[in-house]
């Protein structure tokens, strides 16, 4: 294990972790002296402040600041007073640099380095010794001095689109295409996401790749509500900062009374000698080692949603559960509607309007939820259940009985699409949800799918602060519910879903075992595009956490059935659809795929990803496309032929060592040779359109 260390060199603090050094000069204001692989560290460049901080009433000394939040009024007003380091139980290191300034200001800069990770977690604490102080902007993480060579065309910005069904689309361009230039530039490229859907616009992760130096930087914002990221030009170099929202763009401010303190949302920063893909490798390693909770189970999940579309009842559950007997599926999840009466076609669905009343509907389940869980367990399945705990439909009893539990702004409840929102900042509301969840665990449910289909924008009342602070506090309340649930019931698996990809962030993914990818099944033919979405989003969402759907239907051809099943195999497989109506051939494919998934689950752990085949926009399906998930244990490859003339793909797998011999297993069986030598090409032949193959590759001699 590589343990991080802290050294001093004059006024410099040198925090070293996994071959990377972050250097901070603490003579006066804390200034960033360098952040680079240790053998590429250059301490001769200009020094910039380690935090950007602006208080109400501050001057902004630099004129023509434009859209940049640099040179903020209080940035340079603090003087370092002390630093301390604490060794963490896992061998990591938590370093705090403490400064004080005018108006009774105290600032703590936090750096956490973890074993075997080249990434650092950063956040900022601000305290008012005297108060009141109003904070209008403060960064969590900041990197300066990028592209010091002056060639801005060589510095590329890589971002990932958000969205309900299309999350993860990679956008790559030189920073000059984002309006940044070496001289006379007051612009900054910035994104401010407001409200409680953290990834509706962009996923909170981006990469800056310097193609002139071969060094690349990554930044990830661990906020499940509002956040901000910025890339700008200053003094002929490029800087980047990220953290929570600010007053100008995110409706956020924080008023500190005497002795009060705020801490910003965490940001993970990383640097590698390499390109964008190698930054993804470094962040995936960090996520898996130090952010993703360890799952108590790793088996295949069946979710009945696409079999019933909210019309589930005791008979549909019994039929699907019987069809899953002997297939190797581990968990059966009841999706939306289990708590509400059936709705005649054409009326507003009661599953939507009655969310919040988490008691079963007797017309659907006359024997109750505990008996249903027992029946599933008797059939060899772990019971799971869907909830949307943070909302209350306007037809629910909860809205009538507890109006004081609902979020408000300007004296009115916050509503969205017939929903109100619970004020999770209130202890009584968190206790209520804990009771609901504990009751379901007591009934036998050991898998929770937590959905979130509507959002609060920009946030609720949070006097004397702005609604942006209300959104952050609301997110912290839900995080506290999740933390408590995991502590009380470590055997329960938690899935984070927000209409698919609405909250793909490690504020939540560090508290839930799994994250649902896309609502691809909701549009006609969406399954054809889903491999493209999966290839994209797995740069940001660790493969072992990615709930990847395989929706089966009896009308599909055998090739189309394989296409969907292979998509499920490149993440944490979740089956859906009317499996009770599959014929023998399609059922046999499902059983074979489940066995493949169970046998290759370890290949997702510690994994990173590489894309193969032709790149295309997410909505286009005109290529042979492929995704490789690899780790020290071996490689997992999915290849999909879409609507194109090409019928084969030759792949040289990234995760294999040249000359070493590997054993190969495929789905469907026999699709490829059973042995492969690292460094040679593997040829995948797919004679039918919309067909697919999955391949698991392990070193010879492994079990």
XYZ file of C-alpha atoms in Angstrom:
703
model
C 0.000 0.000 0.000
C 1.273 3.457 -0.950
C 0.677 5.831 1.983
C 0.568 9.603 1.427
C 3.217 11.675 3.213
C 3.699 15.337 4.161
C 7.129 16.972 3.949
C 8.377 20.524 4.393
C 10.960 22.442 2.386
C 11.382 25.927 3.777
C 7.935 27.496 3.593
C 6.667 24.783 1.247
C 4.371 21.966 2.325
C 4.739 18.984 -0.021
C 1.838 16.534 0.111
C 2.824 13.397 -1.821
C 0.434 10.621 -2.813
C 0.867 7.790 -5.345
C 3.542 9.594 -7.337
C 1.845 13.007 -7.306
C 2.919 16.078 -5.307
C 0.780 19.047 -4.282
C 2.989 21.920 -3.097
C 1.684 24.847 -1.034
C 3.685 27.903 0.015
C 2.503 29.035 3.464
C 4.616 32.187 3.832
C 1.809 34.753 4.160
C -1.225 33.834 2.086
C -1.490 30.118 1.266
C -0.347 29.904 -2.352
C -0.343 26.998 -4.759
C 3.218 26.262 -5.845
C 2.561 23.169 -7.960
C 0.469 20.077 -8.558
C 2.051 17.452 -10.798
C 3.546 13.974 -11.048
C 6.584 14.078 -8.755
C 9.169 13.805 -11.554
C 7.465 16.663 -13.459
C 7.017 19.073 -10.546
C 8.165 22.620 -11.366
C 8.312 25.045 -8.424
C 9.650 28.020 -10.402
C 6.356 29.359 -11.753
C 4.163 32.169 -10.384
C 2.269 31.440 -7.186
C -1.496 31.820 -6.996
C -3.763 31.751 -3.949
C -5.105 28.323 -2.901
C -8.659 29.590 -2.512
C -10.878 32.223 -4.100
C -13.030 33.901 -1.455
C -15.358 36.885 -1.760
C -17.345 38.485 1.046
C -20.172 40.986 0.627
C -18.666 44.463 0.657
C -15.286 43.340 -0.661
C -13.567 45.248 -3.396
C -12.389 43.216 -6.388
C -8.857 44.539 -6.873
C -8.410 43.209 -10.405
C -10.299 45.288 -12.974
C -11.960 43.698 -15.990
C -12.702 40.470 -14.170
C -15.611 39.717 -16.524
C -17.020 36.252 -15.882
C -13.972 35.149 -13.877
C -14.195 34.629 -10.138
C -10.510 35.200 -9.471
C -8.801 37.998 -7.645
C -11.700 37.981 -5.183
C -11.654 40.582 -2.444
C -10.703 38.329 0.476
C -8.479 35.938 -1.465
C -5.246 37.692 -0.546
C -6.309 39.130 2.812
C -5.485 36.057 4.906
C -2.207 35.004 6.511
C -1.349 31.401 7.353
C -1.224 30.845 11.108
C -0.676 27.091 11.369
C -0.962 23.736 9.692
C -1.655 20.274 11.034
C -1.815 16.745 9.694
C -3.843 13.761 10.906
C -3.210 10.161 9.881
C -6.523 8.518 8.965
C -7.499 4.932 9.895
C -6.994 3.724 6.304
C -3.478 5.178 6.170
C -4.576 8.376 4.440
C -3.577 11.874 5.490
C -5.790 14.863 6.298
C -3.900 18.167 6.132
C -5.424 21.470 7.281
C -3.853 24.878 6.626
C -5.398 27.552 8.870
C -5.349 31.262 8.039
C -6.818 34.432 9.498
C -7.648 37.763 7.965
C -9.421 41.082 8.341
C -12.989 41.374 9.703
C -12.440 38.375 12.006
C -12.154 35.964 9.090
C -10.729 32.461 9.604
C -10.141 30.090 6.680
C -9.203 26.407 6.785
C -7.967 24.670 3.638
C -8.554 20.909 3.767
C -6.566 18.341 1.763
C -7.232 14.609 2.079
C -4.880 12.142 0.383
C -5.721 8.432 0.326
C -3.548 5.335 -0.051
C -2.898 4.196 -3.633
C -4.733 7.192 -5.101
C -3.196 10.053 -7.068
C -6.297 12.186 -6.358
C -6.847 14.645 -3.517
C -10.130 15.615 -1.891
C -10.340 19.359 -1.258
C -12.750 21.638 0.573
C -12.698 24.965 2.378
C -13.918 25.940 5.830
C -14.773 29.593 6.620
C -15.433 30.883 10.130
C -16.466 34.318 11.379
C -14.727 35.135 14.657
C -16.690 38.361 14.987
C -19.450 38.398 12.343
C -21.699 38.892 10.698
C -19.900 38.047 7.451
C -21.698 37.244 4.207
C -19.821 34.845 1.945
C -20.766 35.224 -1.739
C -18.152 33.026 -3.398
C -15.699 30.431 -2.120
C -13.893 27.703 -4.039
C -13.496 24.129 -2.840
C -10.700 23.161 -5.213
C -8.455 25.301 -7.391
C -5.637 24.593 -9.850
C -3.479 27.374 -11.269
C -0.682 27.828 -13.754
C -1.968 25.438 -16.426
C -0.691 25.967 -19.999
C 2.141 28.149 -18.719
C 3.858 27.509 -22.072
C 1.294 29.904 -23.596
C -0.098 27.532 -26.241
C -3.764 27.585 -25.262
C -4.670 25.568 -28.361
C -2.819 22.633 -26.793
C -4.987 22.669 -23.641
C -8.171 20.682 -24.229
C -11.327 20.745 -22.113
C -13.334 17.517 -21.878
C -16.825 17.634 -20.365
C -19.743 15.195 -20.159
C -23.336 16.175 -20.855
C -26.029 15.378 -18.333
C -29.645 14.518 -18.978
C -32.492 12.148 -18.328
C -31.835 9.603 -21.076
C -28.688 10.815 -22.854
C -26.178 11.429 -20.085
C -22.455 11.188 -20.615
C -21.926 12.592 -24.124
C -18.269 13.644 -24.329
C -17.559 17.196 -25.542
C -13.893 17.885 -26.328
C -12.376 21.142 -27.570
C -9.343 23.353 -27.028
C -9.947 26.032 -24.430
C -9.697 28.622 -27.194
C -12.981 27.200 -28.518
C -14.432 27.969 -25.088
C -13.372 31.630 -25.447
C -10.061 31.536 -23.532
C -6.971 33.261 -24.927
C -3.465 33.945 -23.558
C -3.790 37.761 -23.450
C -6.502 40.351 -22.822
C -9.057 37.681 -21.898
C -11.720 38.426 -19.304
C -13.882 35.437 -20.145
C -14.239 32.180 -18.282
C -16.001 28.998 -19.283
C -18.291 28.237 -16.380
C -21.260 26.040 -15.530
C -23.551 26.596 -12.573
C -26.084 23.847 -11.906
C -28.841 24.953 -9.557
C -31.390 22.854 -7.724
C -31.617 19.249 -6.635
C -30.921 17.450 -9.933
C -27.145 17.636 -9.826
C -26.399 16.325 -13.337
C -29.261 17.650 -15.447
C -26.927 19.877 -17.487
C -23.420 18.455 -17.160
C -22.061 15.593 -15.118
C -19.916 17.063 -12.300
C -16.584 15.843 -13.694
C -14.257 17.353 -16.285
C -10.725 16.974 -17.614
C -8.125 19.474 -18.819
C -5.599 17.747 -21.083
C -2.365 19.568 -21.939
C -1.231 18.027 -25.216
C 1.976 20.069 -25.196
C 3.255 18.727 -21.859
C 1.474 15.366 -21.755
C -0.007 16.178 -18.338
C -3.770 16.085 -17.711
C -5.903 17.269 -14.800
C -9.322 16.177 -13.574
C -11.860 17.681 -11.214
C -15.002 16.109 -9.743
C -17.576 17.983 -7.634
C -19.142 15.766 -4.965
C -22.392 17.700 -4.620
C -25.866 16.211 -4.960
C -27.401 19.668 -5.325
C -26.107 22.934 -6.800
C -22.474 23.216 -7.861
C -20.200 25.374 -9.983
C -17.115 24.774 -12.141
C -15.017 27.337 -13.981
C -12.059 27.422 -16.360
C -10.510 30.807 -17.051
C -7.401 32.687 -18.150
C -5.150 34.799 -15.939
C -1.627 36.175 -16.441
C -1.089 34.147 -19.598
C -2.006 30.835 -17.928
C -5.187 28.860 -17.303
C -6.778 28.173 -13.935
C -9.746 26.045 -12.949
C -11.854 26.083 -9.812
C -14.934 24.232 -8.633
C -17.191 23.870 -5.629
C -20.688 24.845 -4.576
C -22.780 27.628 -6.151
C -22.092 31.314 -5.683
C -24.271 34.389 -5.249
C -24.028 35.642 -8.830
C -25.084 32.435 -10.558
C -26.474 29.981 -8.033
C -28.696 32.074 -5.725
C -26.280 31.205 -2.906
C -24.840 33.186 -0.062
C -23.995 32.192 3.467
C -24.333 34.650 6.350
C -22.022 33.770 9.243
C -22.718 35.033 12.728
C -19.975 35.305 15.325
C -18.424 31.885 15.849
C -20.385 30.270 13.009
C -18.729 28.204 10.325
C -19.449 26.877 6.839
C -17.753 24.101 4.911
C -17.945 23.871 1.143
C -18.909 20.792 -0.851
C -15.939 18.458 -1.480
C -14.059 18.451 -4.771
C -11.702 15.693 -5.951
C -8.701 16.869 -7.992
C -6.302 14.629 -9.850
C -3.330 14.827 -12.197
C -1.659 12.216 -14.410
C 1.072 12.028 -16.980
C -1.188 10.989 -19.838
C -4.403 11.866 -21.610
C -8.107 12.093 -20.773
C -8.552 8.311 -20.594
C -5.757 8.008 -18.044
C -7.379 10.690 -15.892
C -10.524 8.547 -15.996
C -8.408 5.574 -14.865
C -7.066 7.543 -11.898
C -10.514 8.754 -10.839
C -12.069 5.302 -11.208
C -9.354 3.913 -8.954
C -10.065 6.629 -6.402
C -13.842 6.109 -6.621
C -13.604 2.370 -6.160
C -11.025 2.444 -3.364
C -12.272 5.422 -1.381
C -15.767 6.520 -2.420
C -17.979 3.618 -3.541
C -19.455 1.715 -0.564
C -18.686 -1.990 -0.486
C -21.712 -3.923 -1.703
C -22.999 -6.715 0.542
C -24.136 -8.626 -2.594
C -23.128 -8.563 -6.262
C -25.769 -10.713 -7.964
C -28.039 -9.936 -10.912
C -31.171 -7.886 -10.162
C -34.606 -8.226 -11.754
C -36.795 -5.090 -11.664
C -40.389 -5.700 -12.710
C -41.066 -2.134 -13.959
C -40.950 -2.855 -17.696
C -43.158 -5.898 -17.210
C -46.032 -3.974 -15.595
C -45.427 -0.213 -15.995
C -46.924 0.496 -12.543
C -49.699 -2.143 -12.770
C -47.959 -4.681 -10.546
C -49.966 -6.806 -8.141
C -49.646 -10.136 -6.359
C -50.366 -12.092 -9.547
C -47.790 -10.286 -11.719
C -45.126 -10.629 -9.031
C -45.865 -14.331 -8.658
C -45.668 -14.871 -12.419
C -42.355 -13.054 -12.856
C -40.838 -14.643 -9.734
C -41.801 -18.115 -10.945
C -40.189 -17.394 -14.311
C -36.950 -16.433 -12.544
C -36.709 -19.661 -10.544
C -33.465 -21.445 -11.315
C -32.071 -18.622 -13.479
C -29.394 -17.421 -11.039
C -31.054 -14.000 -10.558
C -30.472 -12.824 -7.000
C -32.831 -9.896 -6.285
C -36.440 -9.099 -7.253
C -37.347 -5.377 -7.085
C -40.944 -4.138 -6.898
C -41.060 -0.820 -8.706
C -43.477 2.127 -8.528
C -47.137 1.643 -7.684
C -47.073 -0.976 -4.918
C -48.579 1.566 -2.486
C -51.379 2.997 -4.693
C -54.700 1.834 -6.206
C -54.751 0.883 -9.875
C -55.733 3.738 -12.194
C -58.070 3.418 -15.192
C -56.264 4.062 -18.444
C -56.235 7.756 -19.327
C -56.408 9.058 -15.753
C -53.550 10.563 -13.769
C -51.559 7.683 -12.317
C -52.018 7.296 -8.583
C -48.453 6.003 -8.236
C -47.449 9.590 -8.984
C -50.011 11.474 -6.917
C -49.856 9.215 -3.837
C -46.093 9.015 -3.475
C -45.254 9.709 0.153
C -47.797 7.284 1.623
C -45.543 4.251 1.816
C -48.125 1.691 2.909
C -49.197 -1.083 0.550
C -52.423 -1.044 -1.452
C -54.628 -3.951 -0.335
C -56.243 -4.334 -3.755
C -52.817 -5.119 -5.188
C -51.341 -7.043 -2.261
C -54.105 -8.290 0.059
C -51.669 -10.264 2.238
C -49.362 -7.297 2.804
C -45.749 -6.495 2.031
C -44.207 -8.737 4.681
C -45.979 -11.799 3.303
C -44.926 -10.832 -0.218
C -41.286 -10.543 0.850
C -41.555 -13.984 2.467
C -42.914 -15.480 -0.754
C -40.026 -14.004 -2.733
C -37.489 -15.373 -0.259
C -39.147 -18.775 -0.360
C -38.597 -18.654 -4.124
C -34.886 -17.982 -3.648
C -35.023 -14.221 -4.358
C -33.895 -11.285 -2.225
C -36.848 -8.839 -1.968
C -36.261 -5.280 -3.147
C -38.539 -2.262 -3.375
C -38.809 1.164 -5.054
C -39.466 4.403 -3.192
C -39.271 8.109 -3.885
C -38.783 9.212 -0.275
C -37.972 12.898 -0.799
C -41.327 13.818 -2.370
C -45.039 13.701 -1.565
C -47.748 13.624 -4.221
C -50.474 16.219 -3.791
C -53.033 13.435 -3.333
C -51.152 11.844 -0.459
C -52.244 11.820 3.158
C -48.842 13.145 4.139
C -49.454 16.474 2.372
C -52.770 16.932 4.200
C -51.540 15.801 7.601
C -48.105 17.438 7.689
C -48.051 20.695 5.709
C -45.305 21.883 8.063
C -43.034 19.129 6.687
C -43.054 20.570 3.158
C -40.443 22.785 1.551
C -41.423 26.396 1.010
C -40.141 29.504 -0.667
C -41.622 32.938 0.031
C -44.324 31.377 2.173
C -45.632 28.985 -0.489
C -45.000 25.251 -0.897
C -42.546 24.325 -3.621
C -44.400 22.228 -6.211
C -43.330 20.435 -9.366
C -45.603 18.323 -11.614
C -48.107 17.606 -8.875
C -45.470 16.911 -6.242
C -44.414 18.638 -3.036
C -41.044 18.054 -1.365
C -40.210 17.012 2.156
C -38.011 19.356 4.150
C -35.218 16.928 4.980
C -33.449 19.620 6.960
C -35.960 18.921 9.753
C -35.050 16.153 12.230
C -38.710 15.078 12.468
C -38.852 14.467 8.707
C -35.620 12.466 8.715
C -36.922 10.427 11.653
C -40.168 9.767 9.768
C -38.279 8.450 6.722
C -35.984 6.370 8.914
C -39.082 4.759 10.415
C -40.553 3.995 6.977
C -37.310 2.426 5.763
C -36.694 0.482 8.982
C -40.212 -0.907 8.729
C -39.599 -2.194 5.201
C -36.301 -3.737 6.275
C -38.182 -5.404 9.113
C -40.644 -6.774 6.549
C -37.730 -8.418 4.742
C -36.709 -5.955 2.018
C -32.953 -5.823 1.507
C -32.659 -3.700 -1.653
C -33.952 -0.130 -1.987
C -34.232 1.671 -5.306
C -34.460 5.369 -4.451
C -35.916 7.402 -7.309
C -36.235 11.174 -7.714
C -38.323 12.301 -10.706
C -38.933 15.992 -9.963
C -36.656 18.689 -8.604
C -36.395 21.787 -6.446
C -35.050 24.819 -8.360
C -33.104 26.779 -7.215
C -33.882 25.774 -3.621
C -36.130 26.469 -0.621
C -36.132 29.347 1.821
C -32.996 29.354 3.943
C -32.973 32.658 5.850
C -30.715 34.565 6.177
C -29.040 32.745 3.280
C -30.194 32.358 -0.307
C -32.144 29.407 -1.767
C -28.869 27.994 -3.110
C -27.833 27.311 0.480
C -31.259 25.802 1.063
C -30.617 23.329 -1.775
C -27.262 22.324 -0.260
C -28.793 21.860 3.190
C -31.634 19.812 1.702
C -29.104 17.536 -0.012
C -27.218 17.157 3.255
C -30.455 16.047 4.923
C -30.973 13.234 2.386
C -27.328 12.225 2.701
C -27.839 11.957 6.472
C -30.837 9.645 5.909
C -28.704 7.406 3.686
C -25.795 7.407 6.133
C -28.092 6.374 8.959
C -29.754 3.642 6.901
C -26.428 2.071 5.929
C -25.180 2.236 9.510
C -28.310 0.510 10.881
C -28.708 -2.019 8.057
C -25.375 -2.797 6.375
C -26.928 -5.802 4.606
C -29.248 -3.596 2.505
C -28.210 -2.611 -1.039
C -29.016 0.978 -2.045
C -29.593 2.156 -5.623
C -29.484 5.851 -6.522
C -31.871 6.716 -9.352
C -33.219 10.079 -10.504
C -35.201 9.306 -13.657
C -32.063 7.470 -14.670
C -29.175 9.944 -14.785
C -30.499 13.014 -12.943
C -28.149 12.691 -9.953
C -24.971 11.025 -11.179
C -22.708 12.531 -8.542
C -20.428 11.178 -5.843
C -22.169 13.172 -3.161
C -24.760 10.372 -3.468
C -22.724 7.629 -5.138
C -20.363 7.640 -2.153
C -23.413 6.742 -0.039
C -25.253 4.321 -2.328
C -23.877 1.103 -3.730
C -25.344 1.562 -7.198
C -26.430 4.275 -9.623
C -29.033 3.770 -12.334
C -27.956 4.608 -15.884
C -30.440 6.384 -18.167
C -34.153 5.871 -18.690
C -33.407 4.413 -22.103
C -36.451 2.142 -22.099
C -38.875 5.071 -22.169
C -38.604 5.984 -25.832
C -39.336 3.843 -28.902
C -36.235 1.984 -29.957
C -34.237 3.452 -27.090
C -32.556 0.117 -26.434
C -30.655 0.528 -29.717
C -28.926 3.655 -28.362
C -28.289 2.401 -24.864
C -24.815 0.928 -25.549
C -23.760 4.411 -26.706
C -25.017 5.952 -23.460
C -23.306 3.280 -21.375
C -19.987 3.784 -23.203
C -20.237 7.485 -22.438
C -21.376 7.605 -18.824
C -18.911 4.965 -17.591
C -16.154 7.570 -17.752
C -17.858 9.217 -14.773
C -19.804 6.410 -13.060
C -17.686 3.480 -11.922
C -18.666 0.293 -13.840
C -19.189 -1.689 -10.630
C -21.826 0.862 -9.574
C -23.552 1.301 -12.929
C -27.026 -0.261 -12.995
C -27.194 -1.314 -16.636
C -30.647 -2.377 -17.828
C -31.421 -5.314 -20.106
C -35.134 -5.127 -20.905
C -36.370 -8.385 -22.432
C -39.488 -8.788 -24.554
C -40.885 -11.881 -26.255
C -41.224 -10.043 -29.582
C -37.480 -9.453 -29.926
C -35.419 -11.511 -32.321
C -32.697 -13.677 -30.817
C -30.084 -11.194 -32.081
C -31.927 -8.268 -30.460
C -32.219 -10.248 -27.233
C -28.445 -10.767 -27.200
C -27.960 -7.044 -27.960
C -29.893 -6.041 -24.857
C -28.349 -8.691 -22.627
C -24.781 -7.705 -23.568
C -25.590 -4.102 -22.652
C -26.559 -5.297 -19.182
C -23.332 -7.283 -18.836
C -21.045 -4.228 -19.055
C -22.263 -2.864 -15.709
C -24.254 -4.179 -12.750
C -26.849 -6.166 -14.656
C -30.537 -5.393 -14.072
C -33.083 -7.435 -16.025
C -36.619 -6.263 -16.691
C -39.560 -7.031 -18.957
C -42.158 -9.825 -19.037
C -39.790 -12.729 -18.473
C -42.782 -15.016 -17.860
C -43.660 -14.739 -21.576
C -40.229 -15.591 -23.013
C -40.040 -18.723 -25.130
C -37.465 -21.439 -24.484
C -34.783 -19.935 -26.756
C -34.986 -16.432 -25.266
C -35.167 -17.781 -21.736
C -32.062 -19.885 -22.412
C -30.201 -16.748 -23.549
C -31.276 -14.952 -20.359
C -30.058 -17.828 -18.163
C -26.745 -17.967 -20.032
C -26.272 -14.205 -19.663
C -27.017 -14.310 -15.925
C -24.423 -17.055 -15.473
C -21.912 -14.977 -17.439
C -22.672 -11.917 -15.276
C -22.285 -13.840 -12.024
C -19.004 -15.389 -13.180
C -17.515 -12.075 -14.306
C -18.745 -9.752 -11.527
C -15.221 -9.461 -10.080
C -13.968 -7.983 -13.374
C -15.990 -4.847 -12.624
C -14.223 -4.230 -9.311
C -11.260 -1.875 -9.458
C -12.014 -1.384 -13.139
C -11.545 1.356 -15.681
C -12.779 1.684 -19.249
C -11.667 2.108 -22.845
C -13.831 2.719 -25.888
C -13.277 0.783 -29.104
C -14.866 0.997 -32.508
C -16.363 4.001 -34.223
C -17.369 7.112 -32.286
C -20.786 8.567 -33.076
C -23.373 10.856 -31.443
C -25.288 9.085 -28.706
C -28.565 9.020 -30.630
C -27.068 7.515 -33.797
C -26.919 3.737 -34.240
C -24.870 3.253 -37.382
C -21.617 1.670 -36.193
C -19.926 -1.362 -34.734
C -19.152 -0.057 -31.278
C -17.413 -1.568 -28.266
C -16.568 -0.941 -24.621
C -13.802 -2.556 -22.572
C -13.895 -2.688 -18.774
C -10.551 -3.817 -17.357
C -8.740 -4.365 -14.083
C -5.875 -6.450 -12.744
C -8.219 -9.447 -12.747
C -8.805 -9.279 -16.508
C -11.008 -7.629 -19.117
C -14.680 -7.520 -19.947
C -15.564 -6.493 -23.513
C -18.935 -5.744 -25.092
C -19.288 -5.374 -28.875
C -22.515 -4.236 -30.540
C -23.273 -4.226 -34.244
C -25.830 -1.563 -35.020
C -27.454 -0.636 -38.350
C -24.328 -0.728 -40.514
C -22.676 -2.766 -43.244
C -19.629 -3.661 -41.147
C -20.065 -7.056 -39.553
C -16.836 -7.417 -37.566
C -14.497 -5.535 -35.255
C -10.831 -6.183 -34.555
C -9.874 -5.154 -31.041
C -6.511 -5.022 -29.258
C -7.557 -5.068 -25.624
C -6.011 -2.323 -23.505
C -5.936 -4.241 -20.228
C -3.809 -7.215 -21.372
C -0.052 -7.634 -20.967
C 1.790 -8.316 -24.216
C 2.802 -11.925 -24.675
C 0.821 -13.296 -21.730
C -1.722 -16.022 -22.423
C -5.359 -15.522 -21.450
C -8.452 -17.674 -21.180
C -11.545 -16.350 -22.965
C -15.227 -16.898 -22.199
C -17.959 -15.414 -24.361
C -21.667 -14.751 -24.363
C -23.095 -16.326 -26.389
C -20.829 -19.313 -25.836
C -18.450 -20.116 -28.684
C -18.568 -16.648 -30.246
C -14.749 -16.261 -30.011
C -11.706 -18.555 -29.552
C -11.090 -19.724 -25.995
C -7.478 -18.469 -25.813
C -5.858 -15.108 -26.532
C -2.301 -13.749 -26.328
C -1.928 -10.211 -24.996
C -0.935 -7.724 -27.692
C -2.734 -9.589 -30.462
C -6.069 -8.657 -31.973
C -9.346 -10.308 -31.135
C -11.814 -10.470 -34.027
C -15.534 -10.272 -33.256
C -17.896 -11.321 -36.070
C -21.562 -10.301 -35.904
C -23.448 -11.379 -39.022
C -26.789 -9.845 -37.911
C -27.679 -6.212 -37.393
C -28.440 -5.288 -33.767
C -26.595 -8.248 -32.378
C -23.868 -8.274 -29.723
C -21.171 -10.356 -28.046
C -19.651 -10.115 -24.561
C -16.169 -11.460 -23.822
C -14.490 -12.105 -20.442
C -10.695 -12.487 -20.541
C -8.566 -13.732 -17.627
C -4.902 -14.730 -17.273
C -4.330 -18.455 -17.629
C -4.181 -20.199 -14.282
C -6.834 -18.024 -12.602
C -10.100 -19.537 -11.450
